mmCIF file of C-alpha atoms in Angstrom:
data_model
loop_
_atom_site.group_PDB
_atom_site.id
_atom_site.type_symbol
_atom_site.label_atom_id
_atom_site.label_comp_id
_atom_site.label_asym_id
_atom_site.label_seq_id
_atom_site.Cartn_x
_atom_site.Cartn_y
_atom_site.Cartn_z
ATOM 1 C CA MET A 6 -9.723 18.581 -8.060
ATOM 2 C CA SER A 7 -9.676 16.695 -4.702
ATOM 3 C CA LYS A 8 -8.820 13.012 -4.911
ATOM 4 C CA ASN A 9 -9.647 10.167 -2.534
ATOM 5 C CA VAL A 10 -6.258 8.820 -1.382
ATOM 6 C CA LEU A 11 -5.925 5.474 0.364
ATOM 7 C CA ILE A 12 -2.654 4.631 1.994
ATOM 8 C CA LEU A 13 -2.117 0.963 2.796
ATOM 9 C CA SER A 14 0.716 0.807 5.360
ATOM 10 C CA GLY A 15 2.002 -2.694 5.519
ATOM 11 C CA SER A 16 4.456 -1.972 8.226
ATOM 12 C CA PRO A 17 3.924 -4.263 11.236
ATOM 13 C CA ARG A 18 5.591 -1.616 13.433
ATOM 14 C CA LYS A 19 3.463 1.410 14.240
ATOM 15 C CA ASN A 20 5.556 4.466 13.578
ATOM 16 C CA GLY A 21 8.157 2.181 11.917
ATOM 17 C CA ASN A 22 10.154 3.557 8.957
ATOM 18 C CA SER A 23 7.738 2.787 6.143
ATOM 19 C CA ASP A 24 4.761 3.803 8.386
ATOM 20 C CA THR A 25 6.543 7.179 9.051
ATOM 21 C CA LEU A 26 6.994 7.723 5.257
ATOM 22 C CA CYS A 27 3.208 7.019 4.898
ATOM 23 C CA ASP A 28 2.529 9.826 7.397
ATOM 24 C CA GLN A 29 4.728 12.212 5.412
ATOM 25 C CA PHE A 30 2.923 11.364 2.190
ATOM 26 C CA MET A 31 -0.358 11.816 3.938
ATOM 27 C CA LYS A 32 0.629 15.163 5.320
ATOM 28 C CA GLY A 33 1.579 16.422 1.787
ATOM 29 C CA ALA A 34 -1.549 15.035 0.187
ATOM 30 C CA GLN A 35 -3.784 16.559 2.855
ATOM 31 C CA GLU A 36 -2.108 20.006 2.514
ATOM 32 C CA ALA A 37 -2.748 19.692 -1.226
ATOM 33 C CA GLY A 38 -6.483 19.438 -0.428
ATOM 34 C CA HIS A 39 -6.990 15.636 -0.923
ATOM 35 C CA GLN A 40 -9.129 13.342 1.213
ATOM 36 C CA VAL A 41 -6.650 10.893 2.733
ATOM 37 C CA GLU A 42 -7.049 7.729 4.823
ATOM 38 C CA LYS A 43 -4.230 5.556 6.091
ATOM 39 C CA ILE A 44 -4.943 1.939 7.003
ATOM 40 C CA ARG A 45 -2.402 0.159 9.111
ATOM 41 C CA VAL A 46 -2.816 -3.368 7.656
ATOM 42 C CA ALA A 47 -1.378 -4.982 10.821
ATOM 43 C CA GLU A 48 -4.191 -3.545 12.820
ATOM 44 C CA LYS A 49 -6.811 -5.135 10.730
ATOM 45 C CA LYS A 50 -7.975 -8.720 10.891
ATOM 46 C CA ILE A 51 -7.212 -9.929 7.311
ATOM 47 C CA GLY A 52 -6.693 -13.613 6.741
ATOM 48 C CA PHE A 53 -4.954 -15.090 3.689
ATOM 49 C CA CYS A 54 -6.748 -16.135 0.502
ATOM 50 C CA ARG A 55 -7.589 -19.808 0.639
ATOM 51 C CA GLY A 56 -8.164 -20.128 -3.154
ATOM 52 C CA CYS A 57 -11.668 -21.459 -2.661
ATOM 53 C CA TYR A 58 -13.035 -19.094 -5.286
ATOM 54 C CA ALA A 59 -16.435 -18.833 -3.567
ATOM 55 C CA CYS A 60 -16.135 -15.130 -4.549
ATOM 56 C CA ARG A 61 -16.487 -16.091 -8.234
ATOM 57 C CA ASP A 62 -20.141 -16.956 -7.628
ATOM 58 C CA THR A 63 -21.069 -14.413 -4.994
ATOM 59 C CA GLY A 64 -18.671 -11.464 -5.493
ATOM 60 C CA LYS A 65 -17.860 -11.764 -1.750
ATOM 61 C CA CYS A 66 -15.124 -13.545 0.003
ATOM 62 C CA ALA A 67 -16.092 -16.532 2.120
ATOM 63 C CA ILE A 68 -13.769 -15.299 4.890
ATOM 64 C CA ARG A 69 -15.476 -12.916 7.270
ATOM 65 C CA ASP A 70 -12.997 -10.414 8.549
ATOM 66 C CA ASP A 71 -11.991 -6.787 8.018
ATOM 67 C CA MET A 72 -11.142 -7.213 4.313
ATOM 68 C CA GLU A 73 -14.630 -6.516 2.981
ATOM 69 C CA GLY A 74 -14.531 -2.958 4.280
ATOM 70 C CA VAL A 75 -10.973 -2.447 3.221
ATOM 71 C CA LEU A 76 -11.679 -3.703 -0.276
ATOM 72 C CA GLN A 77 -14.602 -1.263 -0.701
ATOM 73 C CA LYS A 78 -12.185 1.609 0.246
ATOM 74 C CA ILE A 79 -9.722 0.338 -2.379
ATOM 75 C CA ILE A 80 -12.386 0.262 -5.012
ATOM 76 C CA ASP A 81 -13.547 3.800 -4.072
ATOM 77 C CA ALA A 82 -10.057 5.310 -3.992
ATOM 78 C CA ASP A 83 -8.622 7.397 -6.813
ATOM 79 C CA VAL A 84 -5.114 6.952 -5.513
ATOM 80 C CA LEU A 85 -3.533 3.909 -3.842
ATOM 81 C CA VAL A 86 -0.381 4.073 -1.853
ATOM 82 C CA LEU A 87 1.197 0.690 -1.153
ATOM 83 C CA ALA A 88 3.917 0.791 1.566
ATOM 84 C CA SER A 89 6.000 -2.049 2.900
ATOM 85 C CA PRO A 90 9.302 -2.718 4.593
ATOM 86 C CA VAL A 91 11.469 -5.073 2.558
ATOM 87 C CA TYR A 92 11.515 -8.563 3.986
ATOM 88 C CA PHE A 93 13.793 -11.036 2.200
ATOM 89 C CA TYR A 94 13.632 -8.833 -0.916
ATOM 90 C CA SER A 95 9.870 -8.781 -1.031
ATOM 91 C CA ILE A 96 6.747 -7.145 0.572
ATOM 92 C CA ASP A 97 5.721 -8.153 4.015
ATOM 93 C CA ALA A 98 3.105 -10.838 4.719
ATOM 94 C CA GLN A 99 0.458 -8.508 5.952
ATOM 95 C CA LEU A 100 0.263 -6.463 2.732
ATOM 96 C CA LYS A 101 0.674 -9.546 0.523
ATOM 97 C CA ALA A 102 -2.401 -11.117 2.203
ATOM 98 C CA LEU A 103 -4.412 -7.904 1.585
ATOM 99 C CA ILE A 104 -3.400 -7.807 -2.039
ATOM 100 C CA ASP A 105 -4.291 -11.442 -2.615
ATOM 101 C CA ARG A 106 -7.640 -10.895 -0.985
ATOM 102 C CA THR A 107 -8.661 -8.231 -3.533
ATOM 103 C CA VAL A 108 -9.364 -11.211 -5.858
ATOM 104 C CA ALA A 109 -12.963 -11.229 -4.661
ATOM 105 C CA ARG A 110 -13.719 -8.049 -6.580
ATOM 106 C CA TRP A 111 -10.525 -7.468 -8.503
ATOM 107 C CA GLN A 112 -12.316 -6.327 -11.685
ATOM 108 C CA GLU A 113 -13.837 -3.371 -9.731
ATOM 109 C CA VAL A 114 -10.383 -2.185 -8.723
ATOM 110 C CA LYS A 115 -9.659 0.088 -11.754
ATOM 111 C CA ASP A 116 -8.397 3.445 -12.822
ATOM 112 C CA LYS A 117 -6.054 3.962 -9.902
ATOM 113 C CA GLU A 118 -2.984 6.104 -9.472
ATOM 114 C CA PHE A 119 -0.323 4.055 -7.655
ATOM 115 C CA TYR A 120 2.441 5.244 -5.402
ATOM 116 C CA TYR A 121 4.900 2.842 -3.765
ATOM 117 C CA ILE A 122 6.785 3.349 -0.524
ATOM 118 C CA MET A 123 9.555 0.904 0.562
ATOM 119 C CA THR A 124 12.135 0.833 3.296
ATOM 120 C CA ALA A 125 15.031 -1.563 3.897
ATOM 121 C CA ALA A 126 17.925 -2.044 6.230
ATOM 122 C CA ASP A 127 20.055 -2.629 3.192
ATOM 123 C CA GLY A 128 21.661 0.516 1.818
ATOM 124 C CA GLU A 129 21.384 -0.523 -1.769
ATOM 125 C CA ARG A 130 18.356 0.538 -3.793
ATOM 126 C CA ALA A 131 18.710 -2.615 -5.878
ATOM 127 C CA SER A 132 17.670 -4.600 -2.808
ATOM 128 C CA MET A 133 14.206 -3.229 -3.348
ATOM 129 C CA ASP A 134 13.836 -4.372 -6.968
ATOM 130 C CA THR A 135 11.836 -7.532 -6.094
ATOM 131 C CA THR A 136 9.529 -5.571 -3.771
ATOM 132 C CA LEU A 137 8.908 -3.023 -6.436
ATOM 133 C CA ALA A 138 8.207 -5.824 -8.912
ATOM 134 C CA CYS A 139 5.574 -7.217 -6.470
ATOM 135 C CA PHE A 140 3.908 -3.789 -6.348
ATOM 136 C CA ARG A 141 3.979 -3.484 -10.101
ATOM 137 C CA GLY A 142 2.665 -6.989 -10.549
ATOM 138 C CA TYR A 143 -0.460 -6.069 -8.593
ATOM 139 C CA ALA A 144 -0.809 -2.845 -10.573
ATOM 140 C CA ASP A 145 -0.460 -4.782 -13.771
ATOM 141 C CA CYS A 146 -3.685 -6.592 -12.883
ATOM 142 C CA VAL A 147 -5.599 -3.262 -12.285
ATOM 143 C CA GLU A 148 -7.244 -1.932 -15.417
ATOM 144 C CA GLY A 149 -6.189 1.660 -16.002
ATOM 145 C CA ALA A 150 -3.497 1.605 -13.385
ATOM 146 C CA LYS A 151 -0.849 4.432 -13.613
ATOM 147 C CA GLU A 152 2.394 4.353 -11.622
ATOM 148 C CA MET A 153 2.969 7.849 -10.296
ATOM 149 C CA GLY A 154 5.925 7.552 -7.963
ATOM 150 C CA VAL A 155 8.326 5.403 -5.955
ATOM 151 C CA ILE A 156 9.860 6.314 -2.559
ATOM 152 C CA CYS A 157 12.808 4.268 -1.189
ATOM 153 C CA GLY A 158 14.116 4.653 2.286
ATOM 154 C CA THR A 159 17.360 2.696 2.265
ATOM 155 C CA GLY A 160 19.802 1.884 5.106
ATOM 156 C CA VAL A 161 17.097 2.132 7.752
ATOM 157 C CA TYR A 162 16.452 -0.585 10.317
ATOM 158 C CA GLU A 163 15.836 0.872 13.703
ATOM 159 C CA LYS A 164 12.513 2.617 14.227
ATOM 160 C CA GLY A 165 12.894 6.313 13.313
ATOM 161 C CA GLU A 166 16.056 6.054 11.278
ATOM 162 C CA VAL A 167 14.238 7.115 8.176
ATOM 163 C CA GLN A 168 13.624 10.547 9.592
ATOM 164 C CA ALA A 169 17.274 11.482 8.838
ATOM 165 C CA THR A 170 17.041 10.498 5.175
ATOM 166 C CA PRO A 171 15.977 12.353 2.028
ATOM 167 C CA ALA A 172 12.994 9.893 1.774
ATOM 168 C CA MET A 173 11.108 12.001 4.356
ATOM 169 C CA THR A 174 11.075 15.064 2.106
ATOM 170 C CA GLU A 175 10.397 12.890 -1.011
ATOM 171 C CA ALA A 176 7.356 11.327 0.668
ATOM 172 C CA TYR A 177 5.957 14.729 1.686
ATOM 173 C CA GLU A 178 6.611 16.308 -1.696
ATOM 174 C CA MET A 179 5.190 13.337 -3.533
ATOM 175 C CA GLY A 180 2.071 13.442 -1.463
ATOM 176 C CA LYS A 181 1.742 17.168 -2.163
ATOM 177 C CA SER A 182 1.993 16.509 -5.945
ATOM 178 C CA VAL A 183 -0.912 13.975 -6.011
#
């Protein structure tokens, strides 16, 4: 059965290491017959949540930017792929702002399969633990969430370095297994 896969690439660098792994995941998922869309979060205008809770009354965020359309895609997806480079042991600001902005309709985000993609200059996988905890913290707020896979590209800093790592094959194979 074909699934609707949404990849949220938090990488601020187009074709950066985590963005490249997103492309590999997408290639595998498309070859498996799924509908796949990748959104480069840095290319969208998405402001940070202001905590005004206007959405509590209206179901819509008071901020008028690209998030409304992205949020509908999140709600409609069967599979969510969250991807981020590791910055100071956490997810990057672009993806964090997007996650926080789902609060406007957070109860409609449910029954999702989650995959996580992370890259870091540090060569130790343990340096990604906090980033993974951030991803899992979001999924913990999603009713019916299922963690399906984690991809870690370690020891990569310069653009393209991830191409010489096992993470490339892992991302492709994980996408194919959706």
